[in-house]
XYZ file of C-alpha atoms in Angstrom:
718
model
C -15.552 -11.733 0.787
C -18.382 -13.932 2.225
C -22.047 -13.873 1.949
C -23.463 -11.416 -0.573
C -25.209 -8.913 1.655
C -27.155 -7.042 -0.503
C -30.084 -9.457 -0.500
C -29.814 -9.881 3.531
C -30.072 -5.856 3.883
C -33.160 -5.735 1.327
C -34.473 -8.809 3.186
C -34.119 -7.056 6.499
C -35.745 -3.851 4.868
C -38.993 -5.396 3.600
C -39.425 -7.647 7.424
C -40.139 -3.885 8.384
C -37.407 -3.713 10.773
C -35.453 -0.215 11.521
C -32.733 0.166 8.939
C -31.769 1.717 5.593
C -34.398 2.298 3.367
C -32.470 2.001 -0.356
C -31.337 5.188 -2.406
C -33.607 4.692 -5.156
C -30.896 4.061 -8.024
C -32.036 0.530 -9.773
C -30.983 -2.877 -7.867
C -27.185 -3.622 -6.963
C -24.764 -4.648 -9.109
C -21.669 -6.333 -7.647
C -18.763 -4.403 -7.148
C -14.761 -4.959 -9.023
C -14.322 -7.354 -5.941
C -17.795 -8.412 -4.897
C -18.463 -12.103 -4.150
C -20.442 -14.372 -6.352
C -23.304 -15.067 -4.694
C -22.356 -19.105 -3.926
C -19.447 -17.946 -2.398
C -20.448 -19.257 1.067
C -20.170 -22.419 0.281
C -16.695 -21.690 -0.866
C -14.210 -22.458 1.700
C -11.901 -20.232 2.357
C -8.158 -21.187 1.461
C -6.327 -18.773 3.585
C -6.779 -19.408 7.675
C -6.192 -17.049 10.362
C -3.143 -15.564 10.925
C -0.721 -17.342 12.160
C -0.413 -19.364 9.228
C 1.597 -22.545 9.093
C 3.874 -23.762 6.734
C 1.256 -25.973 5.806
C -0.939 -23.007 5.343
C 1.546 -21.287 3.103
C 1.841 -24.066 0.954
C -2.228 -24.364 0.485
C -2.018 -20.991 -0.752
C 0.659 -21.483 -3.504
C -0.932 -24.874 -4.236
C -4.426 -23.032 -4.878
C -2.464 -20.633 -7.323
C -0.949 -23.101 -9.173
C -3.853 -23.590 -11.874
C -3.826 -20.246 -12.868
C -0.295 -20.266 -13.008
C -0.891 -23.538 -15.515
C -2.946 -21.800 -17.783
C 0.113 -19.432 -18.587
C 2.343 -22.107 -19.333
C 3.907 -22.858 -22.904
C 4.936 -26.297 -23.373
C 6.635 -25.094 -27.110
C 8.515 -22.555 -25.303
C 9.024 -23.909 -21.694
C 7.886 -20.445 -19.886
C 5.009 -18.696 -18.125
C 4.436 -15.955 -20.789
C 7.612 -13.985 -21.892
C 7.908 -11.817 -18.940
C 11.243 -12.820 -17.326
C 10.900 -11.737 -13.708
C 7.064 -13.722 -14.080
C 9.270 -16.584 -14.817
C 11.661 -16.032 -12.312
C 8.843 -16.172 -9.429
C 7.540 -19.315 -10.940
C 11.390 -20.612 -10.650
C 11.617 -19.464 -7.046
C 8.439 -21.320 -5.468
C 8.869 -24.376 -8.006
C 12.995 -24.631 -6.326
C 11.643 -24.248 -2.813
C 8.769 -26.586 -2.948
C 11.175 -29.159 -4.010
C 14.191 -28.036 -1.664
C 11.102 -28.573 0.889
C 10.208 -31.748 -0.057
C 6.496 -30.458 -0.552
C 4.138 -32.760 -2.351
C 1.330 -30.558 -3.896
C 0.385 -28.641 -7.144
C 3.273 -25.686 -6.544
C 5.986 -28.707 -6.796
C 6.531 -28.876 -10.468
C 10.326 -30.629 -10.965
C 10.266 -30.547 -14.813
C 9.259 -26.920 -15.566
C 12.181 -26.015 -12.731
C 14.880 -27.644 -14.574
C 13.398 -26.036 -17.491
C 12.989 -22.793 -16.192
C 16.797 -22.744 -14.902
C 18.041 -23.690 -17.917
C 16.339 -20.946 -19.791
C 16.964 -17.940 -17.500
C 21.108 -19.472 -17.970
C 20.507 -19.116 -21.855
C 20.547 -15.792 -23.853
C 18.604 -14.544 -23.873
C 17.030 -13.577 -21.505
C 20.663 -13.234 -20.536
C 22.316 -10.615 -22.052
C 26.721 -10.743 -22.157
C 28.207 -7.669 -23.909
C 28.971 -8.069 -27.335
C 32.975 -7.067 -26.887
C 33.604 -8.583 -23.581
C 33.555 -5.910 -21.564
C 31.360 -5.551 -19.010
C 28.821 -1.813 -18.461
C 31.275 0.225 -16.382
C 29.288 2.941 -15.100
C 25.296 3.524 -14.695
C 23.582 7.385 -14.408
C 21.598 6.501 -10.962
C 19.377 9.374 -12.610
C 18.999 7.443 -15.849
C 15.147 6.235 -16.473
C 17.256 3.794 -18.967
C 18.715 0.928 -17.378
C 20.985 -0.848 -20.137
C 23.537 -2.859 -18.926
C 25.700 -6.149 -19.622
C 25.696 -8.815 -18.041
C 22.683 -8.869 -16.899
C 18.651 -10.271 -17.568
C 16.283 -8.370 -20.123
C 12.933 -7.891 -19.411
C 11.784 -10.664 -22.142
C 12.740 -14.106 -22.302
C 13.051 -14.363 -25.921
C 14.152 -10.801 -26.951
C 17.972 -9.655 -26.431
C 16.715 -5.875 -27.311
C 14.072 -5.904 -25.060
C 13.875 -3.130 -21.784
C 16.489 -4.050 -18.959
C 15.836 -2.796 -15.167
C 17.632 -3.271 -12.258
C 14.614 -5.023 -10.395
C 14.861 -7.829 -13.401
C 18.441 -8.992 -12.154
C 18.195 -9.525 -8.450
C 14.557 -11.450 -8.871
C 16.545 -13.759 -11.358
C 19.459 -14.616 -9.403
C 17.299 -15.457 -6.493
C 15.648 -17.976 -8.495
C 18.466 -19.219 -9.357
C 19.737 -19.244 -6.610
C 17.081 -21.079 -4.864
C 17.206 -23.732 -7.816
C 21.098 -23.924 -6.711
C 19.806 -24.965 -3.385
C 17.012 -27.619 -4.904
C 19.905 -29.075 -7.485
C 19.734 -32.187 -6.049
C 15.879 -32.361 -5.264
C 15.633 -31.252 -9.158
C 18.379 -33.546 -10.366
C 20.583 -30.512 -12.129
C 23.236 -31.458 -14.247
C 26.943 -30.196 -12.939
C 27.066 -28.396 -16.024
C 23.634 -26.319 -15.726
C 25.008 -25.698 -11.905
C 28.214 -24.049 -13.099
C 26.422 -21.909 -15.486
C 23.898 -20.562 -13.114
C 26.842 -19.796 -10.447
C 28.612 -18.057 -13.367
C 25.946 -15.901 -14.358
C 25.010 -15.078 -11.272
C 28.463 -14.109 -10.246
C 29.019 -11.993 -13.671
C 25.905 -10.172 -12.867
C 26.812 -9.248 -9.289
C 30.194 -8.723 -9.410
C 29.782 -6.063 -13.063
C 30.557 -2.619 -12.616
C 26.939 -1.831 -12.665
C 25.916 -3.244 -9.749
C 29.082 -2.540 -7.301
C 29.483 0.205 -5.377
C 29.362 3.478 -5.795
C 26.344 2.828 -8.467
C 23.060 2.880 -7.220
C 19.497 3.925 -9.235
C 18.279 6.665 -7.347
C 18.478 5.153 -3.662
C 17.098 2.279 -4.315
C 20.357 -0.340 -2.410
C 17.743 -2.977 -2.140
C 18.180 -4.505 -5.844
C 22.276 -4.910 -5.241
C 21.691 -6.130 -1.871
C 19.524 -9.154 -2.977
C 21.672 -9.673 -5.919
C 24.681 -9.142 -3.755
C 23.658 -11.811 -1.083
C 22.630 -14.440 -3.809
C 26.241 -14.343 -5.256
C 27.737 -14.686 -1.790
C 25.641 -17.940 -1.189
C 26.442 -19.644 -4.423
C 30.047 -18.658 -4.486
C 31.614 -18.790 -1.217
C 33.229 -15.345 -1.566
C 31.741 -12.722 1.148
C 33.472 -9.774 -0.383
C 30.103 -8.605 -1.877
C 28.407 -8.260 1.252
C 31.535 -7.569 3.219
C 32.404 -4.346 1.330
C 29.762 -3.378 -1.342
C 26.436 -4.017 0.775
C 27.965 -2.178 3.976
C 29.110 0.490 2.103
C 25.740 0.910 0.055
C 24.087 0.994 3.492
C 26.518 3.356 5.281
C 25.805 6.166 2.224
C 22.351 5.460 2.424
C 21.674 6.199 6.210
C 24.586 8.850 6.384
C 22.177 10.568 3.494
C 19.261 9.768 5.611
C 19.266 13.037 7.600
C 21.391 15.031 5.164
C 22.432 15.895 2.098
C 25.111 13.842 0.539
C 26.777 12.477 -2.578
C 25.292 11.682 -5.054
C 22.132 13.389 -3.923
C 20.474 16.598 -3.578
C 18.045 15.597 -0.860
C 18.257 13.421 2.276
C 16.841 10.042 1.732
C 14.586 10.129 4.643
C 12.246 13.232 5.391
C 12.229 14.538 8.804
C 9.628 12.017 10.132
C 11.414 9.039 8.293
C 9.056 9.462 5.344
C 10.898 8.295 2.541
C 12.297 10.467 -0.585
C 11.834 8.131 -3.639
C 13.693 10.570 -5.587
C 16.462 12.031 -4.026
C 17.899 14.247 -7.031
C 14.981 16.099 -6.892
C 13.880 18.922 -4.215
C 12.370 17.473 -1.152
C 8.920 19.295 -2.311
C 8.684 17.557 -5.536
C 5.593 15.409 -6.268
C 7.350 12.000 -6.186
C 9.369 13.035 -2.575
C 5.597 13.669 -1.056
C 5.643 10.072 0.047
C 6.572 6.544 -1.800
C 4.516 3.905 0.428
C 5.426 1.486 -2.399
C 9.319 2.477 -2.833
C 9.866 2.379 0.689
C 8.758 -1.066 1.130
C 11.429 -2.244 -1.605
C 14.153 -0.450 -0.145
C 13.220 -2.062 3.350
C 13.984 -5.344 1.822
C 17.519 -4.413 2.390
C 17.754 -5.098 5.896
C 16.699 -8.768 5.402
C 20.230 -9.822 4.207
C 22.328 -7.923 7.781
C 22.596 -11.177 9.269
C 23.701 -13.009 6.435
C 26.595 -9.887 6.030
C 27.432 -10.321 9.608
C 27.842 -13.980 9.333
C 30.596 -13.553 6.434
C 32.456 -11.052 8.563
C 30.915 -7.319 7.820
C 31.688 -5.128 10.463
C 28.580 -4.019 11.998
C 27.097 -0.485 11.656
C 27.305 2.311 13.948
C 25.168 2.801 16.697
C 23.881 6.076 15.264
C 23.512 4.824 11.843
C 21.448 1.826 13.605
C 19.805 3.890 15.373
C 18.099 5.658 12.149
C 17.771 2.215 10.608
C 15.697 0.735 13.429
C 13.784 4.497 13.335
C 12.879 4.033 9.448
C 11.539 0.490 10.384
C 9.446 1.219 13.246
C 7.517 3.861 11.625
C 6.730 1.486 8.185
C 4.663 -0.809 9.824
C 2.039 1.970 11.155
C 3.246 4.059 8.287
C 2.477 1.997 5.252
C 0.115 -1.311 6.370
C -3.025 -1.527 7.323
C -4.439 -4.568 9.866
C -6.357 -5.908 6.570
C -2.962 -6.760 5.062
C -3.046 -3.830 2.178
C -0.729 -0.727 1.990
C -1.910 2.398 3.549
C -1.242 4.083 -0.010
C -0.409 7.208 -1.189
C 2.471 7.954 -3.837
C 3.919 10.839 -5.516
C 3.761 8.685 -8.597
C -0.090 8.410 -7.944
C -1.557 6.664 -11.102
C 1.762 5.442 -12.166
C 1.814 2.997 -9.486
C -1.073 3.845 -6.787
C -3.406 0.334 -6.182
C -1.478 -1.447 -8.818
C -1.432 -5.272 -7.830
C 1.873 -5.956 -8.682
C 3.291 -2.994 -6.140
C 1.474 -4.427 -3.307
C 3.162 -7.481 -4.040
C 6.520 -5.823 -4.158
C 5.639 -4.053 -0.969
C 5.116 -7.297 0.421
C 8.556 -8.054 0.197
C 9.420 -5.916 2.455
C 6.980 -6.684 4.700
C 8.450 -10.276 4.756
C 11.544 -8.896 5.375
C 10.765 -7.401 8.771
C 8.925 -10.236 9.813
C 11.744 -11.918 9.297
C 14.717 -9.941 10.030
C 16.713 -10.291 13.266
C 18.152 -7.027 13.265
C 16.739 -3.332 13.551
C 13.256 -5.248 14.403
C 11.560 -6.088 17.889
C 9.910 -8.771 18.622
C 5.947 -7.082 18.762
C 7.215 -5.583 15.219
C 8.158 -9.184 14.053
C 4.816 -10.485 15.349
C 2.870 -7.544 13.776
C 4.579 -7.931 10.472
C 3.792 -11.852 10.176
C -0.081 -11.258 10.856
C 0.040 -8.389 8.081
C 1.496 -10.906 5.867
C -1.237 -13.405 6.952
C -3.694 -10.992 5.934
C -2.157 -10.197 2.855
C -2.551 -13.472 1.211
C -5.875 -13.965 2.898
C -6.965 -10.401 1.220
C -5.220 -11.428 -2.467
C -7.632 -14.379 -1.902
C -10.698 -12.237 -1.218
C -9.851 -10.069 -4.159
C -10.003 -12.788 -6.438
C -13.442 -13.837 -5.741
C -15.048 -11.970 -8.442
C -14.085 -15.022 -11.188
C -16.013 -18.375 -10.795
C -13.269 -20.151 -12.723
C -9.537 -20.700 -11.967
C -7.932 -17.336 -12.893
C -7.452 -16.451 -9.201
C -5.996 -13.014 -9.998
C -6.957 -9.453 -8.734
C -6.581 -7.566 -11.713
C -3.815 -5.377 -12.383
C -5.190 -2.454 -11.255
C -7.324 -2.448 -8.179
C -10.747 -0.454 -7.307
C -11.683 0.882 -10.618
C -8.309 3.224 -10.658
C -7.076 3.600 -14.191
C -3.902 3.192 -14.226
C -1.342 5.593 -16.315
C 1.572 2.878 -16.082
C 1.651 -0.364 -18.052
C -0.510 -3.106 -16.675
C 2.229 -5.962 -16.229
C -0.332 -8.776 -16.420
C -0.331 -11.998 -14.245
C 2.988 -10.660 -12.202
C 1.123 -10.208 -9.003
C -0.049 -13.864 -9.588
C 3.524 -15.119 -9.888
C 5.000 -12.906 -6.918
C 2.378 -14.082 -4.569
C 2.929 -17.467 -4.824
C 6.596 -17.036 -4.618
C 6.067 -14.985 -1.292
C 4.196 -17.733 0.045
C 6.993 -20.156 -0.801
C 9.679 -17.656 0.556
C 7.490 -17.604 3.584
C 8.281 -21.543 4.309
C 11.817 -21.331 3.488
C 12.636 -18.105 6.050
C 10.864 -20.394 8.837
C 7.752 -17.726 9.430
C 5.406 -20.930 9.193
C 6.773 -21.839 12.733
C 6.943 -18.044 13.862
C 4.083 -16.301 16.338
C 1.948 -14.165 14.698
C -0.242 -11.291 17.007
C -3.033 -8.993 15.898
C -1.315 -5.269 16.147
C -3.198 -2.813 18.419
C -4.235 0.197 17.017
C -1.601 2.073 15.192
C -0.815 5.545 13.663
C 2.090 7.263 12.011
C 2.243 11.031 11.893
C 4.523 13.338 10.042
C 4.226 16.978 11.132
C 5.947 18.333 8.177
C 2.897 17.505 5.763
C 0.250 16.668 7.925
C -0.369 13.163 7.040
C -1.331 11.040 9.824
C -2.246 7.094 8.961
C -4.707 5.299 11.352
C -4.985 1.640 11.266
C -7.120 -0.554 13.944
C -8.282 -3.959 14.151
C -11.827 -2.516 12.891
C -11.177 0.356 10.398
C -8.383 2.015 8.298
C -8.029 5.811 7.364
C -5.483 8.528 6.314
C -5.182 12.387 6.517
C -3.263 14.104 3.853
C -3.035 17.793 4.253
C -0.227 18.198 1.624
C 0.127 16.135 -1.584
C 2.956 18.262 -3.687
C 0.868 18.374 -6.786
C 1.435 14.908 -7.079
C -2.402 13.457 -6.033
C -5.629 15.377 -6.602
C -6.814 13.995 -3.173
C -6.352 15.076 0.413
C -6.827 18.175 2.997
C -7.751 18.340 6.848
C -10.444 15.512 6.524
C -10.189 11.451 5.532
C -8.843 11.011 2.461
C -10.169 7.573 2.427
C -11.737 4.825 4.539
C -11.242 1.161 4.791
C -12.935 -1.572 7.008
C -10.675 -4.426 8.535
C -10.841 -6.530 5.416
C -9.939 -3.346 3.270
C -13.178 -3.244 1.839
C -14.438 0.705 0.913
C -16.448 2.087 3.954
C -16.969 5.657 2.138
C -14.463 6.472 -0.747
C -10.846 6.006 -1.757
C -9.344 9.398 -2.088
C -12.726 11.533 -3.358
C -12.564 15.011 -3.260
C -15.724 17.417 -2.946
C -18.542 16.306 -3.241
C -17.286 12.861 -3.286
C -15.193 13.529 0.135
C -15.488 13.829 3.572
C -15.493 17.749 4.807
C -17.024 21.325 4.713
C -17.794 22.833 1.461
C -18.988 26.648 1.116
C -20.733 27.337 -2.289
C -22.272 30.636 -4.452
C -25.433 30.975 -5.012
C -25.118 29.169 -8.465
C -23.961 26.375 -6.460
C -20.537 26.613 -7.401
C -18.055 25.185 -4.518
C -16.474 28.732 -3.360
C -14.003 26.384 -0.776
C -13.938 23.404 0.726
C -12.011 21.633 3.552
C -11.024 18.654 1.201
C -8.322 20.131 -0.697
C -4.688 19.255 -0.151
C -2.205 22.122 0.045
C -0.061 21.700 -2.970
C 3.055 22.807 -1.349
C 4.389 22.719 2.209
C 4.249 26.603 3.724
C 6.303 27.883 6.360
C 4.429 28.760 9.962
C 1.138 27.313 11.262
C 1.547 23.144 10.274
C -2.123 22.058 8.476
C -2.258 19.458 11.127
C -1.411 19.254 14.570
C -2.166 16.490 17.176
C -3.640 17.617 20.059
C -3.519 14.159 22.041
C -1.585 11.281 20.798
C 0.608 8.782 23.241
C 3.392 11.061 22.656
C 1.376 14.302 23.711
C 0.650 17.388 21.630
C 2.739 17.199 18.791
C 2.806 20.453 17.084
C 5.864 21.473 15.243
C 7.811 18.465 15.771
C 11.131 17.625 16.380
C 13.283 16.825 12.753
C 14.580 13.059 12.851
C 13.407 12.540 16.612
C 15.341 9.131 18.534
C 11.608 7.767 18.351
C 9.292 8.573 15.221
C 5.805 9.583 15.423
C 4.290 6.177 15.575
C 3.195 3.328 16.998
C 0.206 1.897 19.519
C -2.267 4.292 20.600
C -5.914 4.372 22.728
C -6.822 7.608 21.332
C -5.589 9.650 18.512
C -7.047 13.499 18.270
C -5.744 15.568 15.039
C -6.704 18.890 14.628
C -6.353 20.538 10.906
C -6.528 24.461 9.782
C -7.132 25.687 6.433
C -7.939 28.926 4.950
C -9.716 29.543 1.233
C -11.087 32.413 -0.488
C -12.025 34.374 2.239
C -13.458 31.034 4.611
C -11.529 29.467 7.296
C -12.020 26.051 8.076
C -11.020 23.995 11.497
C -11.558 20.315 11.868
C -10.881 18.023 14.925
C -11.173 14.237 14.316
C -10.582 11.856 17.479
C -9.703 8.470 16.384
C -10.747 5.631 18.707
C -10.256 1.692 18.017
C -13.837 1.263 16.638
C -15.364 5.156 15.873
C -14.723 8.513 15.233
C -15.638 11.831 16.313
C -15.296 14.828 14.465
C -16.184 18.479 14.626
C -16.085 21.544 12.009
C -15.693 24.660 12.165
C -16.399 26.959 9.313
C -15.943 31.130 9.613
C -15.855 33.537 6.902
C -14.537 36.954 6.758
C -16.079 37.844 3.050
C -20.029 38.832 3.757
C -21.650 37.612 0.327
C -24.467 35.406 0.491
C -22.788 31.822 0.879
C -24.116 28.176 1.751
C -22.171 25.895 3.753
C -22.721 21.943 3.881
C -20.643 18.533 5.417
C -20.244 15.977 3.125
C -20.230 12.188 3.561
C -19.207 10.088 0.639
C -20.107 6.512 -0.195
C -18.806 3.840 -2.548
C -20.585 2.146 -5.880
C -23.513 3.789 -7.615
C -25.988 1.310 -5.892
C -24.870 2.464 -2.341
C -28.284 3.313 -0.161
C -28.493 6.437 1.955
C -31.354 6.101 4.884
C -32.381 8.566 7.880
C -33.148 6.631 11.088
C -35.868 8.561 12.781
C -37.319 8.413 16.668
C -40.338 6.430 15.066
C -39.409 5.426 11.181
C -36.997 5.330 8.838
C -37.149 7.910 5.956
C -35.996 6.911 2.718
C -33.744 9.483 1.078
C -34.063 9.005 -3.073
C -33.216 11.281 -6.119
C -36.328 13.381 -7.426
C -36.511 15.534 -10.287
C -33.874 18.479 -9.804
C -32.529 16.982 -6.830
C -33.060 14.778 -3.832
C -35.423 14.606 -0.724
C -34.750 16.161 2.194
C -35.089 15.581 5.932
C -34.524 17.927 8.929
C -31.683 17.153 10.930
C -33.314 17.936 14.152
C -35.492 14.830 13.935
C -32.662 12.513 12.868
C -31.284 9.783 15.249
C -28.787 8.784 13.044
C -27.934 8.102 9.255
C -26.740 4.697 7.675
C -24.916 4.810 4.608
C -25.215 1.485 3.171
C -22.292 1.014 0.189
C -21.724 -1.036 -2.034
C -18.508 -2.841 -0.117
C -19.127 -1.831 3.400
C -20.735 1.374 5.252
C -21.014 3.374 8.690
C -23.523 5.360 10.536
C -23.426 8.915 11.041
C -24.864 10.295 14.599
C -25.131 14.052 14.068
C -24.128 15.472 17.751
C -24.278 19.061 17.331
C -25.684 21.658 14.458
C -27.244 24.923 13.393
C -31.136 25.243 13.592
C -32.471 24.522 10.583
C -30.054 21.850 9.302
C -31.413 19.474 6.475
C -29.747 16.601 4.935
C -30.350 15.585 1.339
C -28.221 13.215 -1.515
C -25.823 14.612 -3.705
C -24.766 12.317 -6.583
C -21.325 13.191 -7.923
C -19.016 11.857 -10.801
C -16.549 10.035 -11.138
C -13.411 10.897 -10.191
C -9.764 10.073 -11.197
C -8.869 9.158 -7.280
C -12.525 7.736 -6.491
C -13.618 6.297 -9.535
C -17.047 4.602 -8.335
C -18.665 7.403 -5.952
C -21.985 6.633 -4.470
C -24.451 9.243 -3.497
C -22.929 11.592 -0.903
C -25.160 12.820 2.213
C -25.100 16.107 2.231
C -25.722 18.385 5.830
C -26.693 21.611 4.632
C -26.054 23.576 7.990
C -26.091 27.234 6.502
C -28.578 28.339 3.568
C -27.588 31.040 1.308
C -27.264 33.697 4.294
C -24.564 36.125 5.334
C -23.725 33.652 8.352
C -20.150 34.165 10.296
C -19.663 31.084 12.119
C -20.998 27.750 12.118
C -20.220 24.200 14.134
C -21.340 20.783 13.339
C -20.377 18.015 15.393
C -21.331 14.311 14.497
C -20.052 10.684 15.285
C -19.239 8.064 12.698
C -18.288 4.163 12.702
C -18.032 1.213 10.413
C -21.376 -1.165 9.706
C -21.581 -2.870 7.182
C -25.633 -3.852 8.109
C -28.739 -2.217 9.235
C -28.412 -3.927 12.255
C -24.802 -3.082 12.668
C -25.499 0.591 12.085
C -28.264 0.201 15.315
C -25.679 -1.723 17.366
C -22.863 1.050 16.342
C -25.563 4.048 16.945
C -26.542 2.581 20.629
C -22.830 2.474 21.378
C -21.152 5.516 20.599
């Protein structure tokens, strides 16, 4: 993360310059991903994009000491997790094949792992010699034979169709490096036999599918075709799976109940449920997992597969074109919403899974244009750098960010160490696919908009954020205001998914302080009539209802995006207007009420981490906003030039531009939330006391700022 800025900021204040006067909450404590104080002396492993092959190998070698911690000389495995060992074998085999001489090359371990993955267990053969013939695409249990179990030492351990293709790919890489690794003819024959038997088994053959996840069979079949020379599985099964997925992209086809894609090319994770089900609001991680299927198209065509029709190819191009701006940020992290919420959200191993789809976009020659490939490589390279930054909290060679990021408490299994092995394998695969020789280009500001659910994603070279008006009840954050805000290095600027009082927006309170209504609340269902979010300005003009499955998705580069939101609850109407530019944001809120009882109204500006500092910079001095018994100090808004909200990782400046007379600023102190586990104090601009007002308007400008000096510069600029 670089030099710890806490001491720098405090020294700035002590020196008497105009800046943030600290919130009196005690000394700063390092955040979950804060760098140690000697981080400045540590040279970064991952350089600036574009990375060369040498850069990818440097990253993979840097991770190897952490992998060495997991190796068992007695068991000849890296833990008992089959997928983890497959990732390690992939790295070692590619290193041997490419003639790499660094730490990631472990030929003896590669030989041992190759042999182990061909043994029973983890290979599970049918007891009666007859393979599993059918799979239920709705089933959560996926027992099949032949196939690989999830635990290297237990035949009765769980099975999942995601295990088989990763083992097959690792064995395929070992097969390619068989000469360099010195594998015996007998072991090579066993490898080929194992991959062929699993790939050709009815469980992985068309028409079988798990939900709509066609990527797993595609990857497995591509490996089998390469190792056996028999093109049938790509010519026939891969094409059949791809065609059925695309035929069902915009309408319901068997076996699915609903289309695989939403009307703006969002991804339906469970097409057996209704479109309004929680899993189908969006699935950043599964959309990227399925996107990996495009990588095998070129190989299939070389093997004689009939090309897709132009209509199906157009649908696939639209799905891919939306993917980068809808699912990725300039920082290398995912712009993450998921209907599985705490079962997937901010789990580092699913970020690693997402990177497989990103790598497919960066290296595919079909359905992707030149700009998208260059942007995807840049984002992929930034992902490796971000992974490195997330590990800086350790002062030893663990080099893992941890299973769950940003303090989110997952309800899913931890999956320890998987992201470590997977990111190392991703770097090695980038070398094998020739990504190190390809150009990269930082993307311009990008947006993606889904009118049906009011999901707008924004990523620029300065920041990334999202509006998520409808949640299908899957997650508690969202509404017509910004659901999260990160900077270009994925440091938290304000919050990660907070809701009132730990989120942006307008809150209306009863005299007892209880929240009557708030703009930062998502709709749990899609309602007919007025869309919750419309674009009043975009590269496509105004977008109100939007076409269903437009030829070109509502996504791509932008200069300015203007989004208008509308919500009505408990007799109170909220209107928001966000104007997103490359390095700053303008916001206007209007709140109108039809009820006549005594209510107060305030605008909230959240921060991240308990030690966050909030200050009001006046014309002649800086006023410290602090906690006092029963509340906090307050300041007249008319006297404020700007506020600097200085969080645990990042911060931002807020410039009041228009507000009702008598408005005052104070602090609130939210409790932790499942979607925002480490909130700092929220700046509250009270724009109406408990009185019988009718209509209120507030306008502000905001920009990221990590230091008091940056805050002053941003305030002068915008």
